Each structure stands twice: as structure tokens, then as C-alpha cells.
Coordinates of C-alpha atoms and ligand atoms in Angstrom, one line a residue:
X1 CA 248.6 142.5 165.8
X2 CA 246.5 142.2 169.0
X3 CA 247.4 142.3 172.6
X4 CA 245.1 139.7 174.3
X5 CA 243.8 140.4 177.8
X6 CA 246.1 137.8 179.4
X7 CA 249.0 139.6 177.9
X8 CA 249.6 137.2 175.0
X9 CA 249.9 138.4 171.5
X10 CA 248.2 137.3 168.3
X11 CA 250.1 137.8 165.1
X12 CA 248.2 139.4 162.2
X13 CA 248.7 138.3 158.7
X14 CA 251.6 140.6 158.0
X15 CA 255.1 139.6 159.0
X16 CA 255.7 141.8 162.0
X17 CA 257.2 140.9 165.4
X18 CA 255.6 142.3 168.5
X19 CA 257.1 143.1 171.8
X20 CA 254.5 143.9 174.4
X21 CA 255.3 146.5 176.9
X22 CA 253.4 145.4 180.0
X23 CA 252.6 148.8 181.7
X24 CA 249.3 149.6 183.4
X25 CA 247.8 149.7 179.9
X26 CA 249.9 147.3 177.8
X27 CA 251.0 148.4 174.4
X28 CA 252.9 146.8 171.6
X29 CA 256.1 147.6 169.9
X30 CA 255.3 146.4 166.4
X31 CA 258.5 145.7 164.5
X32 CA 258.9 144.8 160.8
X33 CA 260.0 146.0 157.5
X34 CA 257.3 148.2 155.9
X35 CA 255.4 148.6 159.2
X36 CA 255.3 152.4 158.7
X37 CA 253.7 151.9 155.3
X38 CA 250.8 150.0 156.8
X39 CA 250.4 152.0 159.9
X40 CA 246.7 152.3 159.7
X41 CA 246.2 148.5 159.6
X42 CA 248.6 148.0 162.6
X43 CA 246.8 150.8 164.6
X44 CA 243.4 149.3 163.7
X45 CA 244.6 146.0 165.3
X46 CA 245.3 147.6 168.7
X47 CA 243.0 146.8 171.6
X48 CA 241.0 149.0 171.7
X49 CA 241.6 149.8 168.0
X50 CA 242.9 153.2 166.9
X51 CA 241.0 153.9 163.8
X52 CA 241.0 157.0 161.5
X53 CA 240.7 160.2 163.6
X54 CA 241.9 163.7 164.0
X55 CA 245.7 163.6 164.3
X56 CA 248.8 165.7 164.2
X57 CA 252.2 164.8 163.0
X58 CA 255.3 165.8 165.1
X59 CA 258.6 165.4 163.3
X60 CA 261.6 167.4 162.1
X61 CA 262.1 168.8 158.6
X62 CA 264.8 166.3 157.6
X63 CA 262.9 163.2 158.8
X64 CA 259.6 164.4 157.4
X65 CA 261.2 164.9 154.0
X66 CA 262.7 161.5 154.0
X67 CA 260.0 159.4 155.6
X68 CA 256.8 161.5 156.0
X69 CA 255.5 160.3 152.6
X70 CA 255.8 156.6 153.7
X71 CA 254.0 157.3 156.9
X72 CA 251.2 159.3 155.2
X73 CA 250.7 156.5 152.8
X74 CA 250.6 154.1 155.7
X75 CA 247.8 156.2 157.2
X76 CA 245.8 156.0 154.0
X77 CA 242.1 156.2 155.0
X78 CA 243.0 158.6 157.8
X79 CA 242.1 162.3 157.3
X80 CA 244.9 164.7 156.4
X81 CA 246.8 165.7 159.6
X82 CA 245.2 168.6 161.4
X83 CA 248.7 169.9 162.0
X84 CA 252.2 169.0 160.8
X85 CA 254.6 170.3 163.5
X86 CA 258.2 170.3 162.4
X87 CA 260.5 170.7 165.4
X88 CA 264.1 172.1 164.9
X89 CA 266.4 169.1 164.2
X90 CA 268.0 167.2 167.1
X91 CA 268.3 168.4 170.6
X92 CA 267.3 172.0 169.5
X93 CA 263.8 170.6 169.0
X94 CA 263.6 169.2 172.5
X95 CA 263.1 172.6 174.3
X96 CA 260.3 174.2 176.4
X97 CA 259.8 176.8 173.6
X98 CA 259.6 174.2 170.8
X99 CA 257.1 172.1 172.8
X100 CA 255.2 175.2 173.6
X101 CA 255.0 176.1 170.0
X102 CA 253.9 172.6 169.2
X103 CA 251.1 172.8 171.8
X104 CA 249.9 176.0 170.3
X105 CA 249.8 174.5 166.9
X106 CA 247.7 171.6 168.3
X107 CA 245.4 174.0 169.9
X108 CA 244.9 176.2 166.8
X109 CA 244.3 173.0 164.7
X110 CA 241.6 172.1 167.1
X111 CA 242.9 168.6 168.0
X112 CA 240.4 167.2 170.4
X113 CA 240.6 164.7 173.3
X114 CA 240.1 161.9 170.9
X115 CA 242.9 163.0 168.6
X116 CA 246.3 161.4 168.4
X117 CA 249.8 162.8 168.1
X118 CA 252.0 160.8 165.8
X119 CA 255.7 161.3 166.5
X120 CA 258.0 160.5 163.6
X121 CA 261.7 160.9 164.3
X122 CA 264.5 160.2 166.7
X123 CA 264.6 160.4 170.4
X124 CA 264.4 164.2 170.4
X125 CA 261.2 164.2 168.4
X126 CA 259.5 161.3 170.4
X127 CA 260.6 162.9 173.7
X128 CA 259.2 166.4 172.9
X129 CA 256.2 165.2 170.9
X130 CA 255.4 162.7 173.6
X131 CA 255.6 165.5 176.1
X132 CA 253.2 167.7 174.1
X133 CA 250.8 164.7 174.0
X134 CA 251.2 164.2 177.7
X135 CA 250.2 167.8 178.6
X136 CA 247.9 168.8 175.7
X137 CA 244.3 168.8 177.1
X138 CA 245.9 167.0 180.1
X139 CA 246.9 164.1 177.9
X140 CA 246.0 162.8 174.5
X141 CA 247.0 159.5 172.8
X142 CA 250.3 159.3 170.9
X143 CA 252.0 156.8 168.7
X144 CA 255.8 156.7 168.3
X145 CA 257.4 156.0 164.9
X146 CA 261.1 156.0 165.7
X147 CA 263.6 156.7 162.8
X148 CA 266.8 156.3 164.6
X149 CA 268.3 153.1 166.0
X150 CA 268.5 154.8 169.4
X151 CA 264.8 155.7 169.2
X152 CA 263.8 152.2 168.1
X153 CA 265.5 150.4 171.0
X154 CA 265.3 153.0 173.7
X155 CA 263.8 156.5 173.5
X156 CA 260.5 155.6 171.8
X157 CA 259.7 153.0 174.5
X158 CA 259.0 153.4 178.1
X159 CA 256.8 156.6 178.4
X160 CA 259.6 159.0 179.6
X161 CA 258.8 162.2 177.8
X162 CA 260.2 165.6 178.2
X163 CA 262.3 168.6 177.2
X164 CA 265.6 170.2 178.1
X165 CA 265.8 173.6 179.9
X166 CA 268.7 176.0 179.5
X167 CA 269.5 174.9 183.1
X168 CA 270.0 171.2 182.1
X169 CA 268.9 168.2 180.0
X170 CA 265.6 166.5 180.6
X171 CA 264.6 168.8 183.4
X172 CA 260.9 169.0 182.5
X173 CA 258.8 166.0 181.5
X174 CA 256.1 163.6 182.3
X175 CA 255.5 159.9 182.1
X176 CA 253.1 159.2 179.3
X177 CA 253.0 155.8 177.6
X178 CA 252.4 155.7 173.8
X179 CA 249.5 153.6 172.5
X180 CA 251.9 151.8 170.2
X181 CA 255.5 152.0 168.9
X182 CA 255.9 151.2 165.2
X183 CA 259.4 150.2 164.3
X184 CA 260.2 150.0 160.6
X185 CA 263.9 149.1 160.1
X186 CA 263.7 150.4 156.5
X187 CA 263.4 153.9 157.9
X188 CA 266.8 153.5 159.4
X189 CA 268.5 153.1 156.0
X190 CA 269.0 156.9 155.7
X191 CA 270.9 157.3 159.0
X192 CA 274.3 158.8 158.9
X193 CA 277.2 156.7 160.4
X194 CA 277.3 158.7 163.6
X195 CA 273.6 158.0 164.3
X196 CA 274.1 154.3 163.7
X197 CA 277.0 154.3 166.2
X198 CA 274.9 156.2 168.7
X199 CA 272.3 153.5 168.7
X200 CA 274.6 150.5 168.7
X201 CA 276.0 151.7 172.0
X202 CA 272.6 151.0 173.7
X203 CA 272.2 147.7 171.9
X204 CA 275.7 146.5 172.9
X205 CA 274.9 147.6 176.5
X206 CA 271.9 145.3 176.5
X207 CA 274.0 142.5 175.1
X208 CA 276.7 142.9 177.7
X209 CA 274.4 143.2 180.7
X210 CA 271.6 140.8 179.8
X211 CA 271.5 138.9 176.5
X212 CA 274.3 136.5 175.6
X213 CA 272.4 135.5 172.4
X214 CA 272.3 139.2 171.3
X215 CA 276.1 139.4 172.1
X216 CA 276.8 136.4 169.8
X217 CA 274.6 137.8 167.0
X218 CA 276.4 141.2 167.1
X219 CA 279.7 139.4 167.0
X220 CA 278.7 137.3 164.0
X221 CA 277.1 140.1 162.1
X222 CA 279.2 142.4 159.9
X223 CA 278.3 146.1 160.0
X224 CA 278.6 148.0 156.8
X225 CA 280.9 151.0 156.8
X226 CA 278.0 153.2 157.7
X227 CA 277.1 151.0 160.6
X228 CA 274.0 149.2 159.2
X229 CA 273.4 145.4 159.4
X230 CA 271.7 143.1 156.8
X231 CA 267.9 143.3 157.4
X232 CA 267.4 140.0 159.2
X233 CA 270.2 140.5 161.7
X234 CA 269.2 144.1 162.2
X235 CA 265.6 143.2 163.0
X236 CA 266.6 140.5 165.5
X237 CA 269.0 142.8 167.2
X238 CA 266.3 145.6 167.5
X239 CA 263.8 143.1 168.7
X240 CA 266.1 141.7 171.5
X241 CA 267.1 145.2 172.6
X242 CA 263.4 146.4 172.6
X243 CA 262.5 143.3 174.6
X244 CA 265.1 144.2 177.2
X245 CA 263.9 147.7 177.5
X246 CA 260.3 146.7 177.6
X247 CA 260.9 144.0 180.4
X248 CA 262.6 146.7 182.5
X249 CA 259.9 149.3 181.9
X250 CA 257.2 146.7 182.9
X251 CA 258.9 146.0 186.3
X252 CA 258.1 149.5 187.3
X253 CA 256.9 152.4 185.1
X254 CA 258.9 154.8 187.3
X255 CA 262.5 154.6 188.3
X256 CA 263.0 151.2 190.0
X257 CA 266.1 149.2 190.9
X258 CA 265.6 146.9 187.9
X259 CA 265.8 149.9 185.7
X260 CA 269.3 150.5 186.8
X261 CA 270.6 147.7 184.5
X262 CA 269.7 150.1 181.6
X263 CA 272.1 152.5 183.3
X264 CA 275.1 150.3 182.6
X265 CA 277.9 152.6 181.3
X266 CA 275.7 155.6 181.9
X267 CA 276.9 157.1 185.2
X268 CA 280.4 157.7 183.7
X269 CA 279.0 158.1 180.3
X270 CA 276.6 161.0 181.4
X271 CA 279.6 162.6 183.1
X272 CA 281.7 162.4 179.9
X273 CA 278.8 163.8 177.9
X274 CA 278.2 166.7 180.3
X275 CA 281.9 167.5 180.7
X276 CA 282.0 167.8 177.0
X277 CA 279.1 170.2 177.1
X278 CA 276.9 167.7 175.2
X279 CA 278.8 168.8 172.0
X280 CA 282.0 166.8 172.0
X281 CA 280.4 163.3 172.3
X282 CA 277.0 162.0 171.1
X283 CA 275.2 160.1 173.9
X284 CA 276.1 156.7 172.5
X285 CA 279.7 157.6 172.2
X286 CA 279.9 158.8 175.7
X287 CA 278.1 155.6 176.8
X288 CA 280.6 153.4 175.0
X289 CA 283.4 155.3 176.8
X290 CA 281.4 154.8 180.1
X291 CA 281.0 151.1 179.3
X292 CA 284.8 150.7 178.6
X293 CA 285.4 152.5 182.0
X294 CA 283.1 150.2 184.0
X295 CA 284.5 147.1 182.3
X296 CA 287.9 148.2 183.6
X297 CA 286.4 149.0 187.0
X298 CA 284.9 145.6 187.1
X299 CA 288.2 143.9 186.2
X300 CA 290.0 145.9 188.9
X301 CA 287.5 145.0 191.6
X302 CA 287.3 141.3 190.6
X303 CA 283.7 141.5 189.3
X304 CA 284.4 141.3 185.5
X305 CA 286.6 138.5 184.0
X306 CA 289.4 140.2 182.0
X307 CA 288.6 138.1 179.0
X308 CA 285.0 139.2 179.0
X309 CA 286.0 142.9 179.3
X310 CA 288.2 142.5 176.2
X311 CA 285.4 140.7 174.3
X312 CA 283.0 143.6 175.1
X313 CA 285.6 146.3 174.2
X314 CA 286.2 144.5 170.9
X315 CA 282.5 144.6 170.2
X316 CA 282.3 148.3 170.8
X317 CA 285.2 148.9 168.4
X318 CA 283.5 146.6 165.8
X319 CA 280.5 149.0 165.7
X320 CA 282.7 152.1 165.4
X321 CA 282.5 153.2 169.0
X322 CA 285.3 154.7 171.1
X323 CA 286.8 152.8 174.0
X324 CA 289.4 155.5 174.9
X325 CA 290.3 159.0 174.2
X326 CA 287.5 160.6 176.3
X327 CA 289.7 163.6 176.9
X328 CA 288.7 163.8 180.6
X329 CA 290.7 163.1 183.8
X330 CA 289.0 161.9 187.0
X331 CA 289.0 165.5 188.4
X332 CA 287.1 166.7 185.3
X333 CA 284.4 164.1 185.8
X334 CA 284.1 164.2 189.6
X335 CA 281.6 167.1 189.8
X336 CA 279.4 165.4 187.1
X337 CA 279.5 162.1 188.8
X338 CA 278.0 163.6 191.9
X339 CA 275.2 165.2 190.0
X340 CA 274.0 161.8 188.8
X341 CA 270.4 161.1 189.8
X342 CA 271.5 157.7 191.1
X343 CA 273.8 159.1 193.8
X344 CA 273.2 157.5 197.2
X345 CA 274.7 158.9 200.4
X346 CA 277.1 161.1 198.3
X347 CA 278.4 158.0 196.3
X348 CA 277.4 157.3 192.7
X349 CA 275.9 153.8 192.2
X350 CA 277.7 152.1 189.4
X351 CA 276.5 149.1 187.5
X352 CA 279.2 146.5 186.9
X353 CA 278.9 143.3 185.0
X354 CA 280.1 139.8 185.7
X355 CA 278.8 138.7 182.3
X356 CA 275.4 138.8 180.4
X357 CA 272.6 138.4 183.0
X358 CA 274.9 139.1 185.9
X359 CA 274.8 142.9 186.6
X360 CA 276.1 144.0 190.0
X361 CA 275.4 147.3 191.6
X362 CA 278.3 149.0 193.6
X363 CA 278.7 152.3 195.3
X364 CA 282.0 154.1 194.8
X365 CA 283.1 157.2 196.5
X366 CA 284.1 159.8 193.9
X367 CA 287.7 159.6 195.2
X368 CA 287.9 155.8 194.9
X369 CA 291.4 154.9 193.5
X370 CA 290.0 152.0 191.3
X371 CA 287.3 154.4 189.9
X372 CA 290.1 156.9 189.1
X373 CA 292.2 154.4 187.4
X374 CA 289.3 153.2 185.4
X375 CA 288.5 156.7 184.3
X376 CA 292.1 157.3 183.4
X377 CA 292.1 154.0 181.3
X378 CA 289.6 155.6 178.9
X379 CA 290.9 159.2 179.1
Ligands
NAD401 N1 262.7 158.9 176.6 C1 263.7 158.0 176.8 O1 263.6 157.1 177.5 C2 265.0 158.3 176.1 C3 266.0 157.4 176.1 C4 267.2 157.6 175.4 C5 267.4 158.8 174.8 N2 266.4 159.8 174.9 C6 266.6 161.1 174.2 O2 266.7 160.9 172.8 C7 267.4 162.0 172.3 C8 268.4 161.5 171.2 O3 267.7 160.9 170.2 P1 268.4 160.3 168.9 O4 269.8 159.8 169.3 O5 267.5 159.5 168.2 O6 268.8 161.7 168.1 P2 267.9 162.9 167.6 O7 266.4 162.6 167.7 O8 268.4 164.1 168.2 O9 268.2 162.8 166.0 C9 269.5 163.0 165.6 C10 269.6 163.5 164.1 O10 269.2 162.4 163.2 C11 268.3 162.8 162.2 N3 267.5 161.7 161.8 C12 266.6 161.0 162.5 N4 266.1 160.0 161.9 C13 266.8 160.0 160.6 C14 266.8 159.1 159.5 N5 266.1 158.0 159.5 N6 267.6 159.4 158.5 C15 268.4 160.5 158.5 N7 268.5 161.3 159.6 C16 267.7 161.1 160.6 C17 267.5 163.9 162.9 O11 267.0 164.8 162.0 C18 268.6 164.6 163.8 O12 269.2 165.6 163.1 C19 268.1 162.7 173.4 O13 267.4 163.9 173.7 C20 267.9 161.8 174.6 O14 267.8 162.5 175.8 C21 265.3 159.5 175.5
ZN402 ZN1 271.4 155.8 177.0

């Protein structure tokens, strides 16, 4: 698959779909079953090509055991990795210490400026591995191979890399775009139900805010008890959600107004996540509760048709996500709402929806009665 200079895309012989992320240096999200198993060919087709070279794997032990062999086979013709860095699983791998240890491994392995870091894992791995790539030798190339649904449609795309500090999540980081993102839906087959749900929240967010076709696809599709979809529907859902993320990233690589659409359900969702000490709710679950809250807020303020709000809530339930039972009253969430990065003049900016393609930004004071009622409706 090649990105042509005018931004078009040439399909290679293999069946893979490509979503071009039009940043300063555009890069493709190459999506298709088996893509990880033919990674070398995909990377050789980049412009400029990424041929065999010194490289390091960044992953976690669980993911490396499940899917490392597929990727290694896909990089046949490449030398053995100079280092295989296995971060602690999940958020524990996304720390300053883990990133520092990874950097020291890269240094001891003698990875050079022409080397590449290949991140195989969920968002924690691509965030921390991408961060290591961003700062090692002041920046080396990296390639993301997401293995969670959340990673495939969100975390692996857009160039936000970083780690958590004990003082808070995502407090240290850098913008560093990958050379390519390889999304192989077959790697998701081993995801536990909670990880599927976690990712669906972001896909449903895109459907509700900006893609009526995706909304219909998700309504027609029948998730398995674990939360998977049959391959064709899954691939299309991932492609459309990736496209939405890529479009918004392209508008402005840094935080821009357009990027706020991705924030739908997140202002309240982040507050719920933080109020639960990041342990009670996974990000996607908190976002689902946040979405249910802003749907109610939209209905109360005359922005969201009641029938649309119910349709959206039904979709969340269908994919196993909570729409009530957050466990938090308005007073519990207020301090966290004010900590949100999107606060303007002391008032959180909340994204409401009038339907797909019709996001509406509104500022609410933390004491707003409609906001309180909406938070109570999901408590
Ligand atoms: N950079 C961004 O723009 C961005 C966007 C959204 C989220 N994030 C970040 O992503 C992180 C969350 O990522 P996540 O939800 O992908 O979770 P994760 O990376 O924490 O992984 C969750 C768990 O799933 C396991 N796992 C991963 N792939 C698997 C597979 N294929 N089969 C079985 N188990 C598998 C992992 O070992 C881990 O235990 C958060 O730190 C969040 O801040 C970043
Ligand atoms: Zn999110």
C-alpha cells in the first residue's frame, strides 16, 4: 500500500484497506486480516519504504506470548530484534519508570537513529512505546500494531504518546506520529469481554457524533457474548472509526476545536473514571456512562431528540456497556469536572449531539441544574 504525494492511496495486491492520516508527514493505517503476518511487505510499501533494519519490540508479556510469533513471522527477512522490551501489563506499563527502563534497553541494544521501535499491544503499550521512540536519540521511527479494539480505533492513531506519573494520568508525553499503524483484526480474537466493551464505547461515540452509516452497521450487527463481531462487520466498523479519528487528527495535530468531537462523553466520563480512582471503571465504561449523561443533558437542553437519545443508549447496552449505575452524585464529580483540560472560564465545555454529524459544544457551570440532573440520571 502506497501513499501517493497528492494524498491518494494505491492498493497493493493484498486485501487491505488503508486510512491515510494526513499529518505533516502522512502515514497509513493499514487494516486487514493477516496484516501483522505480512508486516514486512506492508512496511516495504511505505513511502519512503521501511525495509529490514535494526529494530526493537515493545510489548507486554501477555500480548507478546499471544501475538509476538505472528508479528515475528510477518517481519521475516528482518534481523532478530535488537531488544524485546516487555512492559508490565496494562496501565502499570505506562509509567515513567517503565519507559525509562525501555529507553535503557534500547541504548544497551545499540539501536541507532535509523532503527525502528515496533509497538505491539494495547493503548498502554503504544503510548509508552511511542513515548520511548519519541525521546530515544531525540526521536526514532516507530510502528504501531494495536492488539485491542481501543488501540485500533483510537490510541494507536494520532501521535499522542506518553506515560502516567504518580501525580496523574498522561502527565508526561510528546507528540510523535508513527510511520504506520498495522491493524490486524485477527489479533483481537483473544480479547477478554471487558476489553471488547472498552473499545466499543469509542466506536459507538464516533457513530453517535459523526457517522450515521456506522450507527446502522452497529445496530444491525450481532455481537458475540464476548463482544466480538463477525469479521466483515468488525473490519468495516474499525475502518470507519479509524477514519473519524484520522480526519480529526489531520485537522490539527495538536488539540484543536475539531478534536473536541472525540471528546463526546469524555468530560463526564473522565470525571467518573477519576472519581473511581481509575479502578472502578475502565475508560470505555466510564465513557459509556458519560455518553448516557450527555445524551440526557442534550435532551434536557433541547439539543438531542429524545428518540435519538434512547436509540444511542440502546446501542450502548447492546455492546455490553453501562448507561447507569456510575455510583457518583454531582458533588462527587464536580471537582473532577473542573480539572478537565477543556475547562473555559471555570466552566467545562461539554459536547452534545443533535444526531450524527451534528455535534454542539456548550459550556455548563459545574452547578448547572440540568448538568446535575443528567449526572443523577446515570448515578
Ligand atoms: N494516545 C492516545 O491518543 C490514546 C487514546 C485513547 C487511549 N489511550 C490510552 O490507552 C490506554 C488503554 O489502552 P487499552 O484500552 O488498549 O488497554 P491496555 O493497553 O491497558 O491493555 C489492557 C489489557 O489487555 C491485554 N491485551 C491487549 N491486547 C490483547 C489481546 N489481543 N488479547 C488478550 N489480551 C490483550 C493487555 O495485556 C492488558 O492487560 C490508556 O492508558 C489510555 O490513556 C491513548
Ligand atoms: Zn476515550
